[in-house]
Amino acid sequence: MSMFSTGILVLTSPLHTLPLRIAPVLSSAAQRVERTLYVHLHPGLNLGSGSQPRPVFIPPAVDLSNLITRLYSNAADVCGHLDVCVLLTNVRTQSVACSGATTPNGPFPTPQALSNSPEVVLTDFAPQDPGQTHQVTQCLQSYTGHCYACRPGLPSVLLHSELMKLQEEDVPEAQQEKAEPLQTYNDVVVGGTFDRLHGAHKTLLSISCLLANRRFLIGLCDHAMLKKKVLKELIEPYSVRVQRLQEFLQDVKPSLQVEVVPLDDPFGVSVVDPLLECIVVSEETRKGGEAVNKKRTENGLPALVLHEIQLLKDAHHTEIEEEKISSSSLRARLLGTLLTPPKDNSHLPPLPYVIGLTGGSGSGKSAIAKQLEAFGAVWIDCDKLGHEVYQPDAAAYHRVLEEFGSDILSEDKTINRRALGRKVFGNQVRLKALTDIVWPEIALLVQKRINQARDEDKQVCVVDAAVLLEAKWQNLVHEVWVTIIPEEEAVLRITERDGVTTEDALRRLQSQWSNSKQVEHANVVLSTLWEPEVTRKQVKHTLSFQDEVHVTAL
């Protein structure tokens, strides 16, 4: 069975039968398409009449809105690996359709170009008899070519033989009644983070496209609105989220005027734009919509119609994830995965494979290092090595005394690190003078431990170093792992562990690289925010991505 990267699925079944058919249809389509699946809706399309059908406008209806929700929900369940996109170019109210230029090609005066070029067209249409198959596939190719920019002779696949045949009597009578029209508006607004577009986002955006006749305004969370997000360091950059929104909406309904604006507070332009008529919310954001209307009233503007959509349940959520499909769950699933491939490390011997583990104070580096040690890795603790370089017999000892004076010595002639710390704290010049002395010496000790592990035929080393990135020790390791936790959790851990004040803990964290800055250099990101077993699963998951040579060693 041939596999294609991108396909278009033309759904021809009546709307009232599709809710029962959509899951098996998507499951069958996923056997042919592996990356992007566009869905084109034309209920009642007859591909076997012998005459060439043309695309027509379909009025927005409540049934259609419910079908979109069902479709994205089923897609998340049965073909989560596919990027599914429901196309709505041919869905418009009669008044809007009539206001545009009429063409013999209906809603597609010229074939619409899609972000991903289709390689196959599929349909749920069932020929009356096997002899019609060739005629139907030819008709399907021609019809799809009228709608979308496709290469000539696009392969066609009829899915009817693989689907459970549903009779009209299987559908409740109430669902066979005439479709209830959907109220539409000229200008519609939504707000959200829209990180890593998923089925719930696509449902919200697609229903907004159904409701909007002219303009679709999106307030995209940025800066202050991201501070409380779970694993906010893994949220895609604002520019990436804008680009993905624009590409998705250009595919879905290119006739819409789409505006994406930054949202730095809960209201944004929704409380000052007089042209807006409707805001789309979910059951959990309805109160936010009501707050927007309160502000609009205070500003002398008419209240917006609140159109509420359903939340989509996540059938695959874990114990640390939300029951609904959410971006925070998707970010949690990134933990322990290879986010970016390691940079060229051909200058390093292949064995032992060296993992550089770093993260802010209190982030749980030691806990992860211990788990790796339990899996068989050699744990190189740079904090302990840091103590070694201050010993009287170490090369750095006299250089530190020359730079900072003998008043940093204890009675036993060892360096009092607390006294030394007071001399460099808050003074970047003095701090650099110290790190220029001790960091190269620690790096030499790290290399010595790695060489020793190689002599002992060890397969994996983990270099546990809070300053791995600041000291530019990436050239010592094959890949970088960063562990992150929220600042408030780090403060709690530091105060409990070290007996310092909250202010001291905050100062310590603020003197280090931020989580976000460290994540920029990470190949793998982990978090110890949850129970130890959850962290262990992350570590184990990470190891499953590693090169077979050292995975088998662990």
Coordinates of C-alpha atoms in Angstrom, one line a residue:
M1 CA 0.0 0.0 0.0
S2 CA 1.5 3.3 -1.1
M3 CA 2.0 6.1 1.5
F4 CA 1.8 9.8 0.7
S5 CA 3.0 12.8 2.6
T6 CA 0.0 15.0 2.0
G7 CA -3.5 14.2 0.9
I8 CA -7.0 15.7 0.4
L9 CA -10.0 13.8 1.8
V10 CA -13.2 14.8 0.0
L11 CA -16.2 13.9 2.2
T12 CA -19.4 13.5 0.3
S13 CA -21.7 11.8 2.9
P14 CA -24.7 13.8 4.2
L15 CA -23.8 15.8 7.3
H16 CA -26.2 13.8 9.5
T17 CA -24.3 10.5 8.7
L18 CA -20.8 11.8 9.1
P19 CA -20.6 11.8 12.9
L20 CA -20.9 8.0 12.8
R21 CA -18.5 7.6 9.8
I22 CA -15.8 10.1 10.5
A23 CA -13.6 8.0 12.8
P24 CA -13.4 5.0 10.5
V25 CA -12.9 7.3 7.5
L26 CA -10.0 9.1 9.2
S27 CA -8.5 5.8 10.3
S28 CA -8.6 4.5 6.8
A29 CA -7.1 7.7 5.4
A30 CA -4.3 7.5 7.9
Q31 CA -3.3 4.2 6.2
R32 CA -2.5 6.3 3.0
V33 CA -1.3 9.7 4.4
E34 CA 1.5 10.1 6.9
R35 CA 1.9 13.9 7.5
T36 CA -0.8 16.3 6.4
L37 CA -4.5 15.5 5.7
Y38 CA -6.7 18.3 4.3
V39 CA -10.5 17.7 4.6
H40 CA -12.9 19.1 2.0
L41 CA -16.6 19.0 2.8
H42 CA -19.2 18.7 0.1
P43 CA -22.2 16.8 1.5
G44 CA -24.3 15.2 -1.2
L45 CA -21.6 15.4 -3.9
N46 CA -22.3 12.8 -6.6
L47 CA -19.1 11.6 -8.3
G48 CA -20.9 8.9 -10.2
S49 CA -23.5 10.8 -12.1
G50 CA -21.6 10.8 -15.4
S51 CA -21.5 14.6 -15.5
Q52 CA -18.7 16.7 -14.0
P53 CA -19.8 18.2 -10.7
R54 CA -18.6 21.7 -9.8
P55 CA -17.8 23.1 -6.3
V56 CA -20.7 25.0 -4.7
F57 CA -21.1 27.2 -1.7
I58 CA -22.3 25.4 1.5
P59 CA -24.1 27.5 4.1
P60 CA -22.7 27.5 7.6
A61 CA -24.9 25.4 9.9
V62 CA -25.0 24.2 13.5
D63 CA -24.5 20.6 12.2
L64 CA -21.4 21.7 10.3
S65 CA -20.0 23.3 13.5
N66 CA -20.6 20.1 15.5
L67 CA -19.0 18.0 12.7
I68 CA -15.8 20.1 12.8
T69 CA -15.6 19.6 16.6
R70 CA -16.2 15.8 16.1
L71 CA -13.7 15.6 13.3
Y72 CA -10.8 17.2 15.2
S73 CA -11.7 15.2 18.3
N74 CA -11.7 11.9 16.4
A75 CA -8.5 12.9 14.6
A76 CA -6.7 13.3 17.9
D77 CA -7.9 9.8 19.0
V78 CA -7.3 7.7 15.8
C79 CA -4.6 9.5 13.9
G80 CA -2.8 11.9 16.2
H81 CA 0.3 11.8 14.1
L82 CA -1.5 13.5 11.2
D83 CA -1.8 17.3 10.8
V84 CA -5.5 17.5 10.0
C85 CA -6.9 20.6 8.5
V86 CA -10.6 21.2 7.5
L87 CA -10.9 23.5 4.5
L88 CA -13.8 26.0 4.6
T89 CA -13.3 28.0 1.4
N90 CA -16.6 26.7 0.1
V91 CA -18.5 27.5 3.3
R92 CA -20.2 30.9 3.2
T93 CA -23.6 32.5 3.9
Q94 CA -25.8 33.0 0.8
S95 CA -25.6 36.8 1.2
V96 CA -21.7 36.8 1.4
A97 CA -21.5 34.4 -1.5
C98 CA -23.8 36.5 -3.7
S99 CA -21.9 39.7 -2.9
G100 CA -18.7 38.3 -4.5
A101 CA -18.1 37.9 -8.3
T102 CA -20.0 34.9 -9.7
T103 CA -17.9 32.4 -11.6
P104 CA -18.7 29.1 -13.3
N105 CA -16.3 27.5 -10.8
G106 CA -18.4 28.5 -7.7
P107 CA -16.3 29.4 -4.6
F108 CA -13.1 28.6 -6.4
P109 CA -12.6 31.1 -9.3
T110 CA -9.1 29.7 -9.5
P111 CA -7.8 26.6 -7.8
Q112 CA -6.7 27.4 -4.2
A113 CA -3.0 26.9 -3.4
L114 CA -2.4 25.0 -0.2
S115 CA 0.6 25.3 2.1
N116 CA 1.5 21.6 1.4
S117 CA 1.1 20.3 -2.1
P118 CA -1.3 17.3 -2.2
E119 CA 0.0 14.0 -3.4
V120 CA -3.2 12.0 -3.3
V121 CA -7.0 12.6 -3.1
L122 CA -9.2 10.3 -1.1
T123 CA -13.0 10.1 -0.8
D124 CA -15.7 8.3 1.2
F125 CA -18.0 8.3 -1.9
A126 CA -19.3 4.8 -2.7
P127 CA -19.9 3.9 -6.4
Q128 CA -23.1 2.2 -7.2
D129 CA -21.3 -0.7 -8.8
P130 CA -17.6 -1.7 -9.3
G131 CA -17.8 -0.8 -12.9
Q132 CA -18.1 2.9 -11.9
T133 CA -14.8 3.0 -10.1
H134 CA -12.7 4.4 -13.0
Q135 CA -15.4 7.0 -13.8
V136 CA -15.5 8.0 -10.2
T137 CA -11.8 8.4 -9.8
Q138 CA -11.6 10.5 -13.0
C139 CA -14.4 12.7 -11.8
L140 CA -12.7 13.0 -8.3
Q141 CA -9.4 14.1 -9.9
S142 CA -11.1 16.7 -12.0
Y143 CA -13.3 18.0 -9.2
T144 CA -10.3 18.3 -6.8
G145 CA -8.3 20.1 -9.5
H146 CA -11.1 22.7 -9.8
C147 CA -10.8 23.3 -6.1
Y148 CA -7.1 23.1 -5.3
A149 CA -3.8 23.5 -7.1
C150 CA -2.8 19.9 -7.7
R151 CA -0.5 18.3 -10.2
P152 CA -2.4 16.6 -13.1
G153 CA -3.3 12.9 -12.7
L154 CA -3.3 13.1 -8.9
P155 CA -3.7 9.5 -7.6
S156 CA -7.2 8.8 -6.3
V157 CA -8.2 6.4 -3.5
L158 CA -11.8 5.3 -2.8
L159 CA -12.2 4.4 0.9
H160 CA -15.7 3.1 0.7
S161 CA -14.7 -0.6 0.6
E162 CA -12.8 -0.2 3.9
L163 CA -15.6 1.6 5.8
M164 CA -18.5 0.2 7.8
K165 CA -21.6 0.7 5.7
L166 CA -24.1 2.8 7.6
Q167 CA -27.8 2.9 6.6
E168 CA -30.0 5.9 6.9
E169 CA -32.0 4.1 9.5
D170 CA -28.9 3.9 11.7
V171 CA -29.1 7.7 12.1
P172 CA -31.5 9.1 14.7
E173 CA -34.5 10.8 13.1
A174 CA -33.8 14.0 14.8
Q175 CA -30.4 14.3 13.1
Q176 CA -32.0 13.9 9.7
E177 CA -34.0 17.1 10.0
K178 CA -33.1 20.2 8.0
A179 CA -29.9 21.7 9.2
E180 CA -30.2 24.7 11.6
P181 CA -28.5 27.7 10.1
L182 CA -25.6 29.2 12.1
Q183 CA -25.6 32.9 12.9
T184 CA -22.6 34.7 11.4
Y185 CA -20.9 38.0 12.0
N186 CA -18.7 40.4 10.1
D187 CA -15.9 40.7 12.7
V188 CA -15.0 37.9 15.2
V189 CA -12.3 37.8 17.9
V190 CA -10.6 35.1 19.9
G191 CA -7.6 35.1 22.2
G192 CA -5.1 32.4 23.3
T193 CA -1.6 31.2 23.3
F194 CA -1.9 28.9 20.3
D195 CA 1.3 27.1 21.1
R196 CA 1.9 24.0 18.9
L197 CA -1.4 24.1 17.1
H198 CA -3.5 21.1 18.1
G199 CA -7.0 19.8 17.5
A200 CA -8.6 22.0 20.2
H201 CA -6.9 25.1 18.7
K202 CA -8.0 24.1 15.2
T203 CA -11.6 23.6 16.4
L204 CA -11.7 27.1 17.9
L205 CA -10.1 28.6 14.8
S206 CA -12.3 26.7 12.4
I207 CA -15.6 27.5 14.1
S208 CA -14.4 31.2 14.3
C209 CA -13.9 31.0 10.5
L210 CA -17.4 29.7 10.1
L211 CA -18.8 32.6 12.1
A212 CA -16.7 35.3 10.5
N213 CA -17.8 36.8 7.2
R214 CA -15.1 39.5 6.8
R215 CA -12.5 39.8 9.5
F216 CA -11.0 37.4 12.1
L217 CA -9.0 39.1 14.9
I218 CA -6.7 37.0 17.1
G219 CA -5.1 38.2 20.3
L220 CA -2.0 36.1 20.7
C221 CA -0.6 35.8 24.3
D222 CA 2.9 37.3 24.7
H223 CA 5.3 38.3 27.5
A224 CA 3.2 38.9 30.7
M225 CA 0.4 36.5 29.6
L226 CA 2.9 33.6 29.4
K227 CA 4.4 33.9 32.9
K228 CA 2.1 31.4 34.6
K229 CA 2.0 28.9 31.8
V230 CA 3.2 25.4 32.6
L231 CA 6.7 24.8 31.0
K232 CA 6.6 28.2 29.5
E233 CA 10.2 27.9 28.4
L234 CA 9.0 25.4 25.8
I235 CA 6.4 27.7 24.3
E236 CA 7.2 28.5 20.7
P237 CA 8.4 32.0 19.9
Y238 CA 5.7 34.6 19.1
S239 CA 6.9 34.9 15.5
V240 CA 6.6 31.1 15.0
R241 CA 3.1 31.0 16.5
V242 CA 2.0 33.9 14.3
Q243 CA 3.4 32.2 11.2
R244 CA 1.6 28.9 11.9
L245 CA -1.7 30.7 12.6
Q246 CA -1.5 32.6 9.3
E247 CA -0.6 29.4 7.3
F248 CA -3.4 27.4 8.9
L249 CA -6.0 30.1 8.3
Q250 CA -4.8 30.9 4.8
D251 CA -5.5 27.2 4.0
V252 CA -8.8 27.1 5.9
K253 CA -10.5 30.2 4.6
P254 CA -8.3 32.5 2.4
S255 CA -11.1 35.0 1.9
L256 CA -11.0 36.2 5.5
Q257 CA -9.0 39.2 6.6
V258 CA -6.9 37.8 9.4
E259 CA -5.2 40.0 12.0
V260 CA -2.9 38.7 14.7
V261 CA -2.0 41.1 17.5
P262 CA 0.0 40.6 20.7
L263 CA -2.0 40.1 23.8
D264 CA -0.1 41.4 26.9
D265 CA -3.2 41.6 29.2
P266 CA -6.5 39.6 29.5
F267 CA -8.4 42.1 27.3
G268 CA -6.2 43.5 24.5
V269 CA -8.0 45.1 21.6
S270 CA -11.3 43.2 22.2
V271 CA -12.4 46.0 24.6
V272 CA -11.6 48.9 22.3
D273 CA -12.5 47.7 18.8
P274 CA -16.0 49.0 17.9
L275 CA -16.3 46.8 14.9
L276 CA -16.2 43.5 16.7
E277 CA -19.4 41.6 17.0
C278 CA -18.6 38.2 18.4
I279 CA -16.1 36.5 20.7
V280 CA -15.5 32.8 20.6
V281 CA -14.9 31.1 24.0
S282 CA -14.9 27.7 25.6
E283 CA -16.6 26.7 28.8
E284 CA -13.4 27.4 30.8
T285 CA -12.8 30.9 29.2
R286 CA -16.5 32.0 29.2
K287 CA -15.8 34.1 32.3
G288 CA -13.0 35.9 30.4
G289 CA -15.5 36.7 27.6
E290 CA -17.9 38.1 30.2
A291 CA -15.1 40.2 31.6
V292 CA -14.4 41.5 28.1
N293 CA -18.1 42.6 27.7
K294 CA -18.0 44.3 31.1
K295 CA -15.0 46.4 30.0
R296 CA -16.6 47.1 26.6
T297 CA -19.7 48.4 28.4
E298 CA -17.5 50.6 30.6
N299 CA -15.9 51.9 27.4
G300 CA -19.3 52.7 25.8
L301 CA -19.1 49.9 23.3
P302 CA -21.8 47.2 22.6
A303 CA -21.3 43.8 24.2
L304 CA -20.0 41.0 22.0
V305 CA -22.0 37.8 21.3
L306 CA -20.4 35.0 23.3
H307 CA -20.2 31.9 21.1
E308 CA -19.2 28.9 23.3
I309 CA -17.5 25.8 21.9
Q310 CA -16.8 22.4 23.5
L311 CA -13.5 21.4 25.0
L312 CA -12.0 18.4 23.4
K313 CA -11.1 15.5 25.6
D314 CA -7.6 14.0 25.4
A315 CA -8.0 10.2 25.3
H316 CA -4.2 9.8 25.7
H317 CA -3.5 12.1 28.6
T318 CA -1.2 10.9 31.4
E319 CA -1.2 11.5 35.2
I320 CA 0.6 14.9 34.8
E321 CA -1.5 16.1 31.9
E322 CA -4.9 17.8 31.6
E323 CA -8.0 15.8 30.6
K324 CA -8.6 18.2 27.8
I325 CA -6.4 18.5 24.7
S326 CA -4.0 21.3 25.6
S327 CA -0.7 22.9 24.8
S328 CA 0.6 22.3 28.3
S329 CA 0.1 18.6 27.8
L330 CA 2.0 18.7 24.5
R331 CA 4.8 20.6 26.1
A332 CA 5.0 18.0 28.9
R333 CA 5.3 15.3 26.2
L334 CA 8.4 17.1 24.9
L335 CA 10.2 16.4 28.1
G336 CA 12.8 13.7 27.6
T337 CA 12.6 13.9 23.8
L338 CA 15.4 15.1 21.5
L339 CA 14.3 18.6 20.8
T340 CA 17.4 19.5 18.6
P341 CA 20.0 17.1 17.3
P342 CA 23.5 17.4 18.9
K343 CA 26.0 19.7 17.2
D344 CA 29.0 18.3 15.5
N345 CA 31.0 16.5 18.1
S346 CA 33.4 14.6 15.8
H347 CA 36.3 15.9 17.9
L348 CA 35.2 13.7 20.8
P349 CA 35.8 10.0 21.1
P350 CA 32.5 8.1 20.6
L351 CA 32.9 6.4 24.0
P352 CA 32.2 7.1 26.7
Y353 CA 29.1 9.0 25.4
V354 CA 29.1 12.2 27.6
I355 CA 25.9 13.9 28.6
G356 CA 26.2 17.4 29.9
L357 CA 23.5 18.0 32.6
T358 CA 22.7 21.5 33.7
G359 CA 20.0 23.7 35.1
G360 CA 19.3 26.4 37.7
S361 CA 19.7 26.0 41.4
G362 CA 17.1 23.7 42.9
S363 CA 16.1 22.3 39.5
G364 CA 16.9 18.7 40.5
K365 CA 20.1 18.1 38.5
S366 CA 21.4 15.8 41.2
A367 CA 18.2 13.7 41.3
I368 CA 18.5 13.1 37.5
A369 CA 22.2 12.4 37.7
K370 CA 21.5 9.8 40.4
Q371 CA 18.9 8.1 38.1
L372 CA 21.4 8.1 35.3
E373 CA 24.0 6.6 37.6
A374 CA 21.4 3.9 38.6
F375 CA 21.1 3.1 34.8
G376 CA 24.9 2.6 34.7
A377 CA 26.3 6.0 33.8
V378 CA 29.4 7.5 35.5
W379 CA 28.3 10.6 37.5
I380 CA 30.8 13.4 37.3
D381 CA 29.7 16.0 40.0
C382 CA 31.3 19.3 39.1
D383 CA 30.3 20.8 42.4
K384 CA 32.6 18.4 44.1
L385 CA 35.3 19.0 41.6
G386 CA 34.9 22.7 42.4
H387 CA 35.8 22.0 46.0
E388 CA 38.9 20.1 44.8
V389 CA 40.3 23.1 42.9
Y390 CA 40.3 25.2 46.1
Q391 CA 42.5 22.7 48.0
P392 CA 46.0 23.9 49.0
D393 CA 47.7 21.4 46.7
A394 CA 45.6 22.4 43.6
A395 CA 47.0 24.7 40.9
A396 CA 44.2 27.3 41.3
Y397 CA 44.8 27.8 45.1
H398 CA 47.7 30.2 44.9
R399 CA 46.3 32.1 41.9
V400 CA 43.0 32.7 43.9
L401 CA 45.0 34.0 46.9
E402 CA 47.0 36.3 44.7
E403 CA 43.9 37.7 43.2
F404 CA 41.7 38.0 46.3
G405 CA 44.0 38.2 49.3
S406 CA 44.9 35.9 52.2
D407 CA 41.9 37.2 54.3
I408 CA 39.8 34.6 52.5
L409 CA 41.7 31.7 54.3
S410 CA 40.3 29.8 57.2
E411 CA 42.4 28.8 60.2
D412 CA 43.4 25.5 58.6
K413 CA 44.7 27.5 55.5
T414 CA 41.9 26.3 53.3
I415 CA 39.9 28.8 51.2
N416 CA 36.7 30.0 52.9
R417 CA 34.4 29.9 50.0
R418 CA 31.8 32.0 51.8
A419 CA 34.3 34.7 52.4
L420 CA 35.4 34.5 48.8
G421 CA 31.8 34.7 47.7
R422 CA 31.2 38.0 49.6
K423 CA 34.1 39.5 47.6
V424 CA 32.6 38.6 44.2
F425 CA 28.9 38.7 44.9
G426 CA 27.2 41.5 42.8
N427 CA 30.6 42.4 41.1
Q428 CA 30.7 41.0 37.6
V429 CA 34.3 42.0 37.1
R430 CA 35.6 40.3 40.3
L431 CA 33.3 37.3 39.6
K432 CA 34.8 36.9 36.1
A433 CA 38.3 37.1 37.6
L434 CA 37.5 34.2 39.8
T435 CA 35.8 32.1 37.1
D436 CA 38.7 32.7 34.7
I437 CA 40.9 30.9 37.3
V438 CA 38.7 28.1 38.5
W439 CA 36.6 27.1 35.5
P440 CA 39.5 25.9 33.3
E441 CA 40.8 23.9 36.3
I442 CA 37.4 22.2 36.8
A443 CA 37.3 21.5 33.1
L444 CA 40.6 19.7 33.3
L445 CA 39.3 17.5 36.2
V446 CA 36.2 16.7 34.2
Q447 CA 38.3 15.6 31.2
K448 CA 40.5 13.5 33.6
R449 CA 37.3 11.7 34.9
I450 CA 36.1 11.1 31.4
N451 CA 39.4 9.6 30.4
Q452 CA 39.4 7.4 33.5
A453 CA 35.9 6.2 32.6
R454 CA 37.1 5.4 29.1
D455 CA 40.0 3.4 30.5
E456 CA 37.5 1.4 32.6
D457 CA 35.4 0.7 29.4
K458 CA 32.5 2.7 30.7
Q459 CA 29.9 3.6 28.1
V460 CA 28.2 6.7 29.4
C461 CA 29.2 9.7 31.6
V462 CA 27.0 12.4 32.9
V463 CA 28.7 15.8 33.7
D464 CA 26.5 17.4 36.3
A465 CA 27.4 21.1 36.1
A466 CA 25.4 24.2 37.0
V467 CA 27.7 26.4 34.9
L468 CA 28.1 24.0 31.9
L469 CA 26.8 26.6 29.5
E470 CA 28.2 29.7 31.1
A471 CA 31.7 28.1 31.2
K472 CA 31.3 26.9 27.6
W473 CA 32.0 23.3 28.4
Q474 CA 29.7 22.1 25.6
N475 CA 32.9 21.0 23.8
L476 CA 33.4 18.4 26.5
V477 CA 30.0 16.7 26.0
H478 CA 28.1 15.0 23.2
E479 CA 24.8 16.5 24.1
V480 CA 23.3 19.0 26.6
W481 CA 20.4 18.2 28.9
V482 CA 18.7 21.0 30.8
T483 CA 16.4 20.5 33.7
I484 CA 13.8 23.3 34.5
I485 CA 11.3 24.1 37.2
P486 CA 9.2 27.3 37.8
E487 CA 11.0 30.0 39.8
E488 CA 8.6 29.8 42.7
E489 CA 9.2 26.1 43.1
A490 CA 13.0 26.6 42.9
V491 CA 12.8 29.3 45.6
L492 CA 10.9 26.9 47.9
R493 CA 13.5 24.1 47.4
I494 CA 16.5 26.4 47.9
T495 CA 15.1 27.9 51.1
E496 CA 14.2 24.5 52.5
R497 CA 17.5 22.9 51.5
D498 CA 20.0 25.6 52.3
G499 CA 18.2 27.5 55.1
V500 CA 18.4 30.9 53.3
T501 CA 15.8 33.6 53.0
T502 CA 13.5 33.9 50.0
E503 CA 15.3 37.1 49.0
D504 CA 18.7 35.3 49.0
A505 CA 17.2 32.4 47.0
L506 CA 15.8 34.8 44.4
R507 CA 19.2 36.6 44.1
R508 CA 20.9 33.3 43.6
L509 CA 18.5 32.4 40.8
Q510 CA 18.8 35.8 39.2
S511 CA 22.6 35.6 39.1
Q512 CA 22.3 32.4 36.9
W513 CA 21.2 32.0 33.3
S514 CA 17.4 31.9 33.0
N515 CA 15.6 28.7 32.2
S516 CA 14.6 30.1 28.8
K517 CA 18.2 31.0 27.9
Q518 CA 19.4 27.5 28.9
V519 CA 16.7 25.8 27.0
E520 CA 17.9 27.6 23.8
H521 CA 21.1 25.5 24.1
A522 CA 19.4 22.2 25.1
N523 CA 19.2 19.0 23.1
V524 CA 16.9 17.5 25.8
V525 CA 14.8 19.2 28.4
L526 CA 13.7 17.5 31.6
S527 CA 11.7 18.7 34.7
T528 CA 11.6 17.4 38.2
L529 CA 8.4 19.3 39.0
W530 CA 6.4 16.1 39.5
E531 CA 6.9 12.9 41.4
P532 CA 10.3 11.1 41.1
E533 CA 8.8 8.3 39.1
V534 CA 7.6 10.9 36.5
T535 CA 11.2 12.2 36.2
R536 CA 12.5 8.6 35.9
K537 CA 10.2 8.0 33.0
Q538 CA 11.5 11.2 31.3
V539 CA 15.1 10.0 31.8
K540 CA 14.2 6.5 30.5
H541 CA 12.4 8.0 27.5
T542 CA 15.4 10.1 26.7
L543 CA 17.7 7.1 26.8
S544 CA 15.5 5.4 24.3
F545 CA 16.4 8.1 21.8
Q546 CA 20.1 7.7 22.3
D547 CA 22.5 5.9 20.0
E548 CA 22.1 2.1 20.2
V549 CA 25.7 1.7 21.4
H550 CA 25.3 3.4 24.7
V551 CA 21.6 2.7 25.2
T552 CA 22.4 -1.0 25.4
A553 CA 25.1 -0.2 27.9
L554 CA 22.4 1.4 30.1

